[in-house]
Structure formats: structure tokens, C-alpha cells
Amino acid sequence: MDKTIKFLNEKTNNFKPEIGIILGSGLGELADEHCEYAVPYNDIPNFVKSTVKGHKGRLVFADMQGKKVVMMQGRNHFYEGHSMQEITYPVKVMKALGVKTLILTNAAGAVNESYRPSDLMLITDHINFTGSNPLIGPNDETLGERFPDMSEVYKKSLIELAEKCAEKLGIDVQKGIYWANSGPSYETPAEINMIRKLGGDAVGMSTVPEAIVANYCGMNILGISCITNAASSSSGEKLSHEEVIEAANNAKSKFKSLILEVLSNL
Ligand code: HPA
């Protein structure tokens, strides 16, 4: 960690972010538009390389709405073959840089039948169905407890703030529970039925490992899913990564304005 932080401090002239944002599939444009320093993951000591199309793979530092922000433009996923510990290392790096509030974003499939593609969903809670946990292994007591409480991972006050911001901007938002699978295969219709019965509103392949680690190290978390598709196909229609990226593209202008409004009110 010392090596990573020293490297980033050198590259960014000691930029000290207070807010972190992890940008999901198709939502990375915010980091193109607000960029003072950009550091590719491939250059950062101890970071793993990003391999997914639509994910750029760099840390971007910028002043936004008067706040010092670090953004992950693209993230690493468990399904790429990285360990849970590797994919959540950047959250620990953000913590070490001084980040107190983390905004997690993703593209997700709708399980709740009232959701439509390009809807935004504020995450109220999650269900970890990845079959793993990033905190498995020896615990670093300087970061957090062995058995962290998970009763309010997504901070109520931040959800309320995001709702108010959305209302001010005239953006309709959903609120719901994010279900995380490991991927990379999308879900079968039977799996979607199960997720719906067990309380999931949206399903995706990210975010939850990062939320577990950020909560563990005491960060305030806001989670926003961009609904990109009706999860699986009881209708028989096939789902593709291109469709997911296209829907995220359609939602990106309201997504960006919501994030900027939230930042100015934090
Ligand atoms: N399932 C899982 N992950 C996803 C989906 C989906 O339908 N859409 C975007 N990410």
C-alpha cells in the first residue's frame, strides 16, 4: 500500500480526494469530462489490469463541484479471474488517500418488473450471492473489525440526498435491492424467478465486493444502478453486452447530472 500511495502522490502532485466514485459499464464519461490527473491501472503498483470492453481502466482525479474526487474509470471484476481481494484493493487505496464517501455505480439487469431500461435505481441494500467475500483471510485490524456490522451499508442520509437531487432535476429514480452474482454468464429465467422471490430488484456482477470493503473501512456509501435490460428472457429475447452498453449510454446524461448534483450537495 505504501508503494501504491507514494506512486499516486507523485503522479498527482499529492492530490487528496475526499470522495470516490467507481464508474460502471458505459458510465465512464464523467471521468473524460472532469480530469486533472489520469493514471492508468496498468502503471499503478499492485493494481490489476482491466480487461472488459467499455471499461477504460484508469484512476482519474479532479475537482468537481468544489469537491476533490477520485474516479475509477472502469473496474475489475471477480469473473475476470481476479481474486476478491484484488478487485477491492482500489477501495483500500481510496481509503488510504483520504476518501470518506464512496459512490458505487453499475449497470444492472431489472428483476423488478416495474423497472425499465435506462431507469436509475438507488441501492438500498444488497444480497451477496457471489459465493465469496473480499474479507476472507487474515484481518488487518488497522482497517476494520473481523466481523463488520452490515446493517446500513448504503447510508440512508445519502439515499435521501440523492432522492432530493433527482427530484430537483426532474429525474425519476427507483429504490431497490441489488443482487450480486459472480457472472460472467447472465441469468437463466429460473434464476431470475428465484432472485425475485428472494427479494432482489436488480442483478449485476459487481459493486457488492467493493461495498463490503468500503463499509468495513468505515466509508459512507451511495450506490446507483443503471438498469440496462430486463434480466433474462422469459419472453425469449436474447441479452447481449452491447445492449447493456447501449442502454447505459442512453441513461448517461441523467446519470451524470445526478452525480454532479449529489456532489454539489455533499
Ligand atoms: N445480469 C447480470 N449483470 C448485468 C445484467 C444482467 O441482466 N445487466 C447488466 N449487468
Short mmCIF file of C-alpha atoms and ligand atoms in Angstrom, two decimals:
data_model
loop_
_atom_site.label_atom_id
_atom_site.label_comp_id
_atom_site.label_asym_id
_atom_site.label_seq_id
_atom_site.Cartn_x
_atom_site.Cartn_y
_atom_site.Cartn_z
CA MET A 1 0.00 0.00 0.00
CA ASP A 2 2.84 2.41 0.82
CA LYS A 3 4.28 1.84 -2.65
CA THR A 4 0.89 2.44 -4.33
CA ILE A 5 0.21 5.63 -2.39
CA LYS A 6 3.71 7.00 -2.94
CA PHE A 7 3.34 6.40 -6.69
CA LEU A 8 -0.09 8.08 -6.85
CA ASN A 9 1.09 11.04 -4.77
CA GLU A 10 3.95 11.56 -7.22
CA LYS A 11 1.66 11.32 -10.27
CA THR A 12 -0.99 13.66 -8.87
CA ASN A 13 1.04 16.26 -7.06
CA ASN A 14 -0.32 14.95 -3.73
CA PHE A 15 -3.99 15.22 -4.71
CA LYS A 16 -6.09 14.38 -1.61
CA PRO A 17 -9.57 13.23 -2.65
CA GLU A 18 -12.44 13.19 -0.14
CA ILE A 19 -14.94 11.47 -2.43
CA GLY A 20 -14.50 8.34 -4.54
CA ILE A 21 -16.66 7.28 -7.47
CA ILE A 22 -16.50 3.89 -9.19
CA LEU A 23 -17.95 4.22 -12.67
CA GLY A 24 -19.71 1.17 -14.12
CA SER A 25 -20.17 -0.11 -17.68
CA GLY A 26 -21.00 2.67 -20.12
CA LEU A 27 -20.91 5.32 -17.37
CA GLY A 28 -17.26 6.34 -17.60
CA GLU A 29 -17.80 9.60 -19.49
CA LEU A 30 -17.85 11.63 -16.28
CA ALA A 31 -14.14 10.91 -15.95
CA ASP A 32 -13.45 12.10 -19.53
CA GLU A 33 -15.17 15.39 -18.82
CA HIS A 34 -13.57 16.03 -15.43
CA CYS A 35 -9.94 15.03 -15.46
CA GLU A 36 -6.96 16.76 -13.87
CA TYR A 37 -4.75 13.73 -13.44
CA ALA A 38 -5.30 10.32 -15.05
CA VAL A 39 -3.29 7.29 -14.03
CA PRO A 40 -3.77 4.00 -15.96
CA TYR A 41 -4.27 0.97 -13.70
CA ASN A 42 -1.53 -0.82 -15.60
CA ASP A 43 1.00 1.70 -14.29
CA ILE A 44 -0.07 1.58 -10.63
CA PRO A 45 1.92 -0.75 -8.36
CA ASN A 46 -0.28 -3.64 -7.12
CA PHE A 47 -3.33 -2.80 -9.30
CA VAL A 48 -4.71 -5.49 -11.61
CA LYS A 49 -5.36 -4.80 -15.29
CA SER A 50 -8.91 -4.19 -16.54
CA THR A 51 -9.91 -6.46 -19.44
CA VAL A 52 -13.57 -5.64 -20.21
CA LYS A 53 -14.78 -3.71 -23.27
CA GLY A 54 -16.44 -0.43 -22.28
CA HIS A 55 -14.17 -0.09 -19.24
CA LYS A 56 -11.17 2.16 -19.68
CA GLY A 57 -9.07 1.25 -16.69
CA ARG A 58 -7.65 4.36 -15.10
CA LEU A 59 -7.85 6.41 -11.92
CA VAL A 60 -8.95 9.96 -12.62
CA PHE A 61 -8.52 12.81 -10.16
CA ALA A 62 -10.48 16.05 -10.46
CA ASP A 63 -12.08 18.95 -8.64
CA MET A 64 -15.81 18.61 -9.25
CA GLN A 65 -18.46 20.97 -7.89
CA GLY A 66 -15.89 22.23 -5.41
CA LYS A 67 -15.07 18.72 -4.16
CA LYS A 68 -11.88 16.74 -4.56
CA VAL A 69 -12.82 13.50 -6.29
CA VAL A 70 -11.06 10.33 -7.40
CA MET A 71 -12.85 8.23 -10.01
CA MET A 72 -12.26 4.69 -11.14
CA GLN A 73 -12.97 4.75 -14.86
CA GLY A 74 -13.65 1.07 -15.23
CA ARG A 75 -13.38 -1.59 -12.55
CA ASN A 76 -12.06 -5.09 -12.23
CA HIS A 77 -14.47 -7.98 -11.77
CA PHE A 78 -14.38 -11.32 -9.98
CA TYR A 79 -15.39 -13.05 -13.25
CA GLU A 80 -12.18 -11.90 -14.93
CA GLY A 81 -10.38 -14.37 -12.69
CA HIS A 82 -9.05 -11.85 -10.18
CA SER A 83 -9.48 -12.61 -6.50
CA MET A 84 -11.99 -10.75 -4.34
CA GLN A 85 -9.01 -9.19 -2.55
CA GLU A 86 -7.51 -7.95 -5.84
CA ILE A 87 -10.71 -6.36 -7.14
CA THR A 88 -11.30 -4.50 -3.88
CA TYR A 89 -7.72 -3.25 -3.44
CA PRO A 90 -8.60 0.10 -5.10
CA VAL A 91 -11.20 0.76 -2.37
CA LYS A 92 -8.49 0.36 0.26
CA VAL A 93 -6.28 2.68 -1.80
CA MET A 94 -9.07 5.29 -1.83
CA LYS A 95 -9.38 4.93 1.94
CA ALA A 96 -5.63 5.46 2.32
CA LEU A 97 -5.84 8.56 0.07
CA GLY A 98 -8.43 10.03 2.45
CA VAL A 99 -11.76 9.18 0.78
CA LYS A 100 -14.68 9.29 3.22
CA THR A 101 -17.64 8.93 0.85
CA LEU A 102 -17.79 6.37 -1.95
CA ILE A 103 -20.30 6.44 -4.80
CA LEU A 104 -20.62 3.00 -6.39
CA THR A 105 -22.26 2.74 -9.79
CA ASN A 106 -23.02 -0.14 -12.11
CA ALA A 107 -25.11 -1.42 -14.98
CA ALA A 108 -27.68 -3.95 -13.82
CA GLY A 109 -30.50 -6.08 -15.11
CA ALA A 110 -34.05 -5.43 -13.92
CA VAL A 111 -35.58 -8.14 -11.79
CA ASN A 112 -38.38 -5.93 -10.51
CA GLU A 113 -40.97 -5.96 -13.29
CA SER A 114 -41.84 -2.30 -12.87
CA TYR A 115 -38.29 -1.23 -13.87
CA ARG A 116 -37.48 -0.12 -17.42
CA PRO A 117 -34.15 0.08 -19.30
CA SER A 118 -32.35 3.37 -18.58
CA ASP A 119 -34.02 3.74 -15.16
CA LEU A 120 -31.69 4.69 -12.33
CA MET A 121 -32.02 2.73 -9.08
CA LEU A 122 -30.69 3.93 -5.73
CA ILE A 123 -29.37 0.86 -3.95
CA THR A 124 -30.99 0.46 -0.52
CA ASP A 125 -29.30 -2.85 0.33
CA HIS A 126 -27.64 -5.82 -1.32
CA ILE A 127 -27.60 -9.59 -1.39
CA ASN A 128 -24.17 -11.14 -1.85
CA PHE A 129 -24.67 -14.26 -3.98
CA THR A 130 -21.17 -14.28 -5.46
CA GLY A 131 -20.23 -17.23 -3.28
CA SER A 132 -17.28 -15.36 -1.83
CA ASN A 133 -16.34 -12.41 0.34
CA PRO A 134 -13.42 -9.98 -0.03
CA LEU A 135 -12.77 -10.01 3.74
CA ILE A 136 -11.86 -13.70 3.77
CA GLY A 137 -8.29 -14.07 5.02
CA PRO A 138 -6.24 -12.55 7.82
CA ASN A 139 -7.81 -9.34 9.14
CA ASP A 140 -5.94 -6.05 9.20
CA GLU A 141 -7.23 -4.54 12.46
CA THR A 142 -5.99 -1.10 11.40
CA LEU A 143 -8.60 -1.08 8.62
CA GLY A 144 -11.63 -2.62 10.30
CA GLU A 145 -13.14 -5.30 12.50
CA ARG A 146 -13.05 -9.06 11.87
CA PHE A 147 -16.87 -9.25 11.88
CA PRO A 148 -18.11 -5.95 10.48
CA ASP A 149 -21.70 -4.84 11.01
CA MET A 150 -23.67 -4.64 7.74
CA SER A 151 -26.93 -3.07 8.98
CA GLU A 152 -26.63 0.16 6.94
CA VAL A 153 -24.13 -0.38 4.16
CA TYR A 154 -25.88 2.14 1.88
CA LYS A 155 -26.27 5.22 4.02
CA LYS A 156 -29.88 6.35 4.47
CA SER A 157 -28.94 10.02 4.56
CA LEU A 158 -27.12 9.68 1.21
CA ILE A 159 -30.11 7.88 -0.35
CA GLU A 160 -32.37 10.72 0.85
CA LEU A 161 -29.94 13.29 -0.51
CA ALA A 162 -29.82 11.53 -3.90
CA GLU A 163 -33.63 11.36 -3.98
CA LYS A 164 -33.88 15.09 -3.32
CA CYS A 165 -31.29 15.82 -6.01
CA ALA A 166 -33.16 13.61 -8.51
CA GLU A 167 -36.43 15.35 -7.70
CA LYS A 168 -34.85 18.77 -8.20
CA LEU A 169 -33.56 17.66 -11.62
CA GLY A 170 -36.90 16.06 -12.58
CA ILE A 171 -35.33 12.58 -12.81
CA ASP A 172 -37.42 9.60 -11.69
CA VAL A 173 -35.43 7.15 -9.61
CA GLN A 174 -36.24 3.69 -8.35
CA LYS A 175 -35.07 2.37 -4.99
CA GLY A 176 -34.25 -1.28 -4.54
CA ILE A 177 -32.07 -4.19 -3.60
CA TYR A 178 -29.04 -5.12 -5.71
CA TRP A 179 -28.31 -8.80 -6.06
CA ALA A 180 -24.73 -9.73 -6.96
CA ASN A 181 -23.82 -12.85 -8.90
CA SER A 182 -20.28 -13.73 -9.91
CA GLY A 183 -21.10 -13.81 -13.65
CA PRO A 184 -19.88 -13.78 -16.36
CA SER A 185 -22.91 -15.67 -17.68
CA TYR A 186 -26.18 -13.76 -17.44
CA GLU A 187 -29.02 -15.39 -15.50
CA THR A 188 -31.43 -18.08 -16.63
CA PRO A 189 -35.16 -17.36 -16.38
CA ALA A 190 -35.32 -19.76 -13.41
CA GLU A 191 -32.56 -17.84 -11.65
CA ILE A 192 -34.37 -14.55 -12.20
CA ASN A 193 -37.54 -16.03 -10.69
CA MET A 194 -35.52 -17.12 -7.68
CA ILE A 195 -33.89 -13.70 -7.27
CA ARG A 196 -37.30 -12.01 -7.45
CA LYS A 197 -38.77 -14.37 -4.83
CA LEU A 198 -35.78 -13.82 -2.55
CA GLY A 199 -36.04 -10.04 -2.68
CA GLY A 200 -33.70 -8.79 -5.41
CA ASP A 201 -34.82 -5.85 -7.59
CA ALA A 202 -31.78 -5.64 -9.86
CA VAL A 203 -28.98 -8.06 -10.64
CA GLY A 204 -25.37 -7.48 -11.58
CA MET A 205 -21.80 -8.74 -11.33
CA SER A 206 -20.02 -6.02 -9.36
CA THR A 207 -20.36 -3.42 -6.58
CA VAL A 208 -21.04 -5.77 -3.65
CA PRO A 209 -17.38 -6.75 -3.02
CA GLU A 210 -16.46 -3.05 -3.10
CA ALA A 211 -19.37 -2.13 -0.80
CA ILE A 212 -18.36 -4.82 1.71
CA VAL A 213 -14.79 -3.48 1.88
CA ALA A 214 -15.81 0.20 1.93
CA ASN A 215 -18.31 -0.46 4.75
CA TYR A 216 -15.65 -2.42 6.62
CA CYS A 217 -13.23 0.52 6.45
CA GLY A 218 -15.88 2.95 7.63
CA MET A 219 -16.78 4.77 4.42
CA ASN A 220 -20.18 6.30 3.69
CA ILE A 221 -21.62 4.60 0.63
CA LEU A 222 -24.10 5.64 -2.03
CA GLY A 223 -24.95 3.04 -4.69
CA ILE A 224 -26.60 3.77 -8.03
CA SER A 225 -27.55 1.13 -10.60
CA CYS A 226 -28.32 1.99 -14.17
CA ILE A 227 -30.94 -0.51 -15.30
CA THR A 228 -29.90 -1.64 -18.75
CA ASN A 229 -32.17 -4.56 -19.56
CA ALA A 230 -34.93 -6.79 -18.34
CA ALA A 231 -32.86 -9.52 -16.67
CA SER A 232 -33.14 -12.74 -18.62
CA SER A 233 -35.74 -13.56 -21.09
CA SER A 234 -38.98 -15.23 -20.22
CA SER A 235 -40.02 -13.52 -23.48
CA GLY A 236 -37.32 -15.50 -25.32
CA GLU A 237 -35.29 -12.42 -26.34
CA LYS A 238 -31.52 -12.78 -26.10
CA LEU A 239 -29.40 -10.46 -23.96
CA SER A 240 -26.03 -9.10 -25.10
CA HIS A 241 -23.28 -6.94 -23.60
CA GLU A 242 -23.86 -4.48 -26.50
CA GLU A 243 -27.48 -4.00 -25.39
CA VAL A 244 -26.27 -3.32 -21.83
CA ILE A 245 -23.75 -0.70 -23.02
CA GLU A 246 -26.33 0.95 -25.30
CA ALA A 247 -28.89 1.36 -22.50
CA ALA A 248 -26.21 2.73 -20.17
CA ASN A 249 -25.31 5.22 -22.94
CA ASN A 250 -28.94 6.32 -23.15
CA ALA A 251 -29.04 6.93 -19.41
CA LYS A 252 -25.69 8.63 -19.11
CA SER A 253 -26.76 12.26 -19.35
CA LYS A 254 -29.24 11.92 -16.46
CA PHE A 255 -26.75 9.75 -14.60
CA LYS A 256 -24.07 12.44 -14.94
CA SER A 257 -26.36 15.28 -13.88
CA LEU A 258 -27.49 13.30 -10.84
CA ILE A 259 -23.91 12.59 -9.76
CA LEU A 260 -22.91 16.24 -10.20
CA GLU A 261 -25.93 17.43 -8.21
CA VAL A 262 -25.16 14.94 -5.43
CA LEU A 263 -21.52 16.11 -5.37
CA SER A 264 -22.50 19.75 -5.02
CA ASN A 265 -24.72 18.87 -2.05
CA LEU A 266 -22.30 16.60 -0.21
N1 HPA B 1 -27.47 -9.65 -15.27
C1 HPA B 1 -26.29 -9.53 -14.63
N2 HPA B 1 -25.50 -8.48 -14.79
C2 HPA B 1 -25.91 -7.48 -15.58
C3 HPA B 1 -27.14 -7.54 -16.27
C4 HPA B 1 -27.96 -8.70 -16.10
O1 HPA B 1 -29.06 -8.82 -16.66
N3 HPA B 1 -27.26 -6.38 -16.99
C5 HPA B 1 -26.13 -5.66 -16.73
N4 HPA B 1 -25.31 -6.31 -15.89
#
